[in-house]
């Protein structure tokens, strides 16, 4: 009986000497390590609005909606399980980033969200959304000279660089003369073939 | 603020209820009691019965089998009773929304005062949640009923 | 006097809901019945709606304590199905993470067992030391739990030199504590008086009920998936399977305490031998077919079956958690015990209901003896034993 | 190690062929450690008894699967000494009243496994000692089984 007690008393003395183990939180901040997965935040500058994050989100916390000429990506932190898939699959790698910020406590769960809005490029033939201007420009830059094969990509990219006008009013398609226009895949077919 | 409320704010007793969680949030809640975080220094104690508790702490995604129990426990709680939803499951059910055995998120069943999202939330976040709950109580905007 | 006593499903300390119905004659338990469902969340069905890439995040949330074992078993099943060879470095990282998880889980159990026996100091100490492991996890993977380390074809997070140093540091810090607990379980007379001969699961019953992990190994059944069906880097490091012949709760505690030491040994060797190279291969399209993966979770074998029709989602994903097999052994271990011993006997298998039901929660109404009362009974017994043991020394 | 494994594979394969005889409809290895055996539903009790008693396997679990045209039940056995997982597959053709013999009376570990399969797929196990609901909630409607495919 004595030996084990001596051993445990020694341990207790050691712990006593080591000082309190309790963090001073919330009196003092207790930052998470830099790699910690807290809440993901959109970065407007690097996000191209492709919607990959919404696609891979396991908790279906990211909602993508096209309204008029704007695409809106919305992340709801009350549904986010902080798995980091959105950051891992982000095509630019920087459009949505998981920050080590863990304090999301709130009185109203509708209030904890983050959103980004991106301009859409609409088809001049039918008015359907083709994609975000930044996304198409990003693709054009990836393809380099290959992008010239697609008038849509080229026009959007040039407009992005301040050269010319990409989107215009809706037009009535009448054959090959409309090839050099911003068109969706469906309108591209008659414009190229007829 | 009356005396009972003031006493409550100084030492809230918490009843912990898991409505179908993965255990992580529950362990982090227990972790708050251990030396590193030690919420007992704020007078927060785990209560053995809901009838002794001031705070109902709910974790988990609310399964079909537990939903009646959650409702009944809230009815049995002495009022005012604060409800804290800990973890993303309790806040919104995230992917368990699509499950055949899930009921509704906690806040559709009982009024929730503070949400602590996170999967699991760090014990620090749970402490912040408790602090916010007490602040709300002091502000007097708690569901009394 | 014969009575029926329901326990649970909600009680103050056990973090999960479960419901036991005990048949009691006086102070003796004559029968036990278990009701699940409170924690059933339908994960197997949810899996079918996700891509193979997303499933690990779902199975990770089956259970918080085994939040590495379930994804591990799943990725092994997927790799068995798709015939993927995982890079060597990933195998080592997987092994390190799995063993870290085992240490944190066993410390958690030791703490809870201490609490049930009325040794709250043990609870506080064990959980305090466990924080070190969680810190290591947070530094490697970004989360204290739900590490998201496993992915089909490898691992998501690398262990760089900093992380390696950190893990080594944390392991060095926790080793004397693990040894302290081991010694205490070996020679503490109160623990022996309290646990020896309690909750006996004979070897034949362990086999018949298909007991797994520490529950089986404490009954002299030398099974361990890590050795019998080698995966990860377990066949490249030296370690021993911990088997005890006592069949009682003490033996289960011994197995867990000894496994801590073995886990530390495994991690040290893995950190030393960590080979360079890539940490994952991109999995190709999964062919139609089926695969099986199983790993030794802290509680026993965790078994996953995945079936694919050639698409990007599983058409069937079966999960069998260790507690599903271990819990029915309470039919053998609990009857004959006194009420005061029930808590520790039930806790001895380290039950994990969220795993078992992969998904739910339960509770019985009417007059009930709460788990709290049982814990109190258990503590009173320890105190009595303490006094009795102390007396002859005076 | 690999040499031992080859001998163990042969031993188990011949053991299965001898023990099951003509009841074994097909036998295939998908990898070095995974054996798949097809049998008729009628011979399930003999087959499980053979695996557990004669060959010393441990019943790891059983998986129920709704294969649209039939129900499949896969009994997974682990041979721990040999490092092999063998799976017995039965196909139950009757979609209206899927039934199979229970093995829980002589194998307690199958008790919960079979109750679970009944809950999620509605396959009835004839002669089960305790066929109560295990996983689903008290208010779950009778006759609805969540893992069945929609017709």
Coordinates of N, CA and C in Angstrom, one line a residue, chain A residues 1-5 7-9 11-12 14-15 21 32-33 35-38 55-60 81-85 87-89, chain C residues 50 53-54 57-58 61 119 125 128-129 138-143 146-148 156-158 177 180 183-184 187-190 389-390 393:
Chain A
X1 N 0.8 -1.2 0.0 CA 0.0 0.0 0.0 C 0.9 1.2 0.0
X2 N 2.0 1.2 0.7 CA 2.8 2.4 0.9 C 3.5 2.8 -0.4
X3 N 4.1 1.8 -1.1 CA 4.9 2.2 -2.3 C 4.1 2.9 -3.3
X4 N 3.0 2.4 -3.7 CA 2.2 3.1 -4.7 C 1.8 4.5 -4.3
X5 N 1.5 4.6 -3.0 CA 1.1 5.9 -2.5 C 2.3 6.9 -2.6
X7 N 4.7 6.9 -4.7 CA 4.9 7.2 -6.1 C 3.9 8.2 -6.6
X8 N 2.6 8.0 -6.2 CA 1.6 9.0 -6.6 C 1.8 10.3 -5.9
X9 N 2.2 10.3 -4.7 CA 2.4 11.6 -4.0 C 3.6 12.4 -4.7
X11 N 4.4 12.2 -7.8 CA 3.8 12.8 -9.0 C 3.0 14.0 -8.7
X12 N 2.2 14.0 -7.6 CA 1.4 15.1 -7.2 C 2.3 16.3 -6.9
X14 N 5.3 16.8 -8.1 CA 5.9 17.3 -9.4 C 4.9 18.2 -10.1
X15 N 3.6 17.8 -10.1 CA 2.6 18.6 -10.8 C 2.5 19.9 -10.1
X21 N -1.8 24.2 -14.8 CA -1.9 23.7 -16.1 C -3.0 24.5 -16.9
X32 N -5.0 29.6 -31.9 CA -4.8 28.2 -32.5 C -3.6 28.3 -33.3
X33 N -2.9 27.1 -33.5 CA -1.7 27.1 -34.3 C -2.1 27.5 -35.7
X35 N -1.8 26.2 -38.5 CA -2.4 25.3 -39.5 C -3.8 24.9 -39.1
X36 N -4.3 25.4 -38.0 CA -5.6 24.9 -37.5 C -6.6 25.3 -38.5
X37 N -7.6 24.3 -38.6 CA -8.7 24.6 -39.5 C -9.9 25.2 -38.8
X38 N -10.0 26.5 -39.0 CA -11.2 27.2 -38.4 C -12.2 27.5 -39.5
X55 N -19.3 22.5 -55.0 CA -19.4 21.2 -55.4 C -18.8 20.1 -54.5
X56 N -17.6 20.4 -53.9 CA -16.9 19.5 -53.1 C -17.3 19.6 -51.6
X57 N -18.0 20.6 -51.2 CA -18.3 20.8 -49.8 C -19.1 19.6 -49.2
X58 N -18.5 19.0 -48.2 CA -19.1 17.7 -47.7 C -20.4 18.1 -46.9
X59 N -20.4 19.2 -46.2 CA -21.5 19.5 -45.3 C -22.6 20.3 -46.1
X60 N -22.4 20.5 -47.4 CA -23.3 21.4 -48.2 C -23.5 22.7 -47.6
X81 N -18.2 22.0 -41.6 CA -17.6 21.1 -40.7 C -16.1 21.2 -40.7
X82 N -15.6 22.3 -41.4 CA -14.2 22.7 -41.3 C -13.3 21.5 -41.8
X83 N -13.7 20.9 -42.9 CA -12.9 19.8 -43.4 C -11.8 20.3 -44.3
X84 N -11.9 21.5 -44.8 CA -10.9 22.0 -45.6 C -10.9 21.6 -47.1
X85 N -12.0 20.9 -47.5 CA -12.1 20.4 -48.9 C -12.1 21.6 -49.8
X87 N -10.8 24.6 -49.7 CA -9.4 25.1 -49.9 C -8.6 24.2 -50.7
X88 N -8.7 22.9 -50.4 CA -7.9 21.9 -51.1 C -8.2 21.8 -52.6
X89 N -9.5 22.0 -53.0 CA -9.8 21.9 -54.3 C -10.0 23.2 -55.1
Chain C
X50 N -22.3 10.2 -51.6 CA -21.0 11.0 -51.6 C -20.0 10.3 -52.5
X53 N -14.1 10.3 -52.6 CA -13.2 11.3 -52.0 C -13.9 11.9 -50.7
X54 N -15.2 12.0 -50.7 CA -15.9 12.7 -49.6 C -16.2 11.8 -48.5
X57 N -14.8 11.9 -44.9 CA -15.2 13.0 -43.9 C -16.5 12.6 -43.2
X58 N -17.3 11.7 -43.9 CA -18.5 11.3 -43.3 C -18.2 10.2 -42.2
X61 N -16.9 11.1 -38.9 CA -17.9 11.6 -37.9 C -18.8 10.5 -37.4
X119 N -11.8 7.7 -8.4 CA -10.5 8.3 -8.4 C -10.5 9.5 -9.3
X125 N -5.8 13.8 -14.2 CA -4.4 13.6 -14.7 C -4.4 13.1 -16.1
X128 N -5.5 15.5 -18.6 CA -4.6 16.6 -18.8 C -3.5 16.1 -19.7
X129 N -3.0 14.9 -19.5 CA -1.9 14.4 -20.3 C -2.3 14.2 -21.8
X138 N -3.4 18.8 -33.5 CA -3.8 20.1 -34.0 C -2.6 20.7 -34.9
X139 N -1.4 20.4 -34.5 CA -0.3 20.9 -35.2 C -0.1 20.2 -36.5
X140 N -0.4 18.9 -36.6 CA -0.2 18.1 -37.8 C -1.3 18.4 -38.8
X141 N -2.6 18.2 -38.3 CA -3.7 18.1 -39.2 C -4.6 19.4 -39.1
X142 N -4.4 20.2 -38.1 CA -5.3 21.4 -38.0 C -6.5 21.2 -37.2
X143 N -6.7 20.1 -36.6 CA -7.9 19.9 -35.8 C -7.5 19.0 -34.6
X146 N -11.2 14.7 -35.4 CA -11.5 14.7 -36.8 C -10.4 15.2 -37.6
X147 N -9.3 14.5 -37.7 CA -8.0 15.0 -38.2 C -8.0 15.1 -39.7
X148 N -8.9 14.3 -40.4 CA -9.0 14.3 -41.9 C -7.6 14.0 -42.5
X156 N -3.5 13.2 -46.3 CA -3.7 14.6 -46.7 C -2.6 15.5 -46.2
X157 N -2.1 15.2 -45.0 CA -1.2 16.0 -44.3 C 0.2 15.3 -44.2
X158 N 1.2 16.0 -44.5 CA 2.6 15.4 -44.3 C 3.0 15.7 -42.9
X177 N 4.2 9.2 -17.9 CA 2.8 9.2 -17.4 C 2.1 7.9 -17.7
X180 N 3.4 5.5 -15.4 CA 2.9 5.7 -14.0 C 1.5 5.0 -13.9
X183 N 2.0 1.2 -13.8 CA 2.5 0.7 -12.5 C 1.3 0.7 -11.5
X184 N 0.5 1.8 -11.5 CA -0.6 1.9 -10.6 C -1.6 0.8 -10.8
X187 N 0.1 -2.5 -9.3 CA 0.3 -2.8 -7.8 C -0.6 -2.1 -6.9
X188 N -1.6 -1.3 -7.4 CA -2.5 -0.7 -6.4 C -3.4 -1.7 -5.8
X189 N -3.3 -1.8 -4.5 CA -4.2 -2.9 -3.8 C -5.7 -2.6 -3.9
X190 N -6.0 -1.3 -3.9 CA -7.5 -1.0 -4.0 C -8.0 -1.3 -5.3
X389 N -8.6 -1.8 3.3 CA -7.2 -2.2 3.0 C -6.2 -1.4 3.9
X390 N -6.6 -0.2 4.2 CA -5.7 0.6 5.0 C -5.6 0.1 6.5
X393 N -2.8 -2.0 8.1 CA -1.5 -1.4 8.2 C -1.2 -0.6 9.4

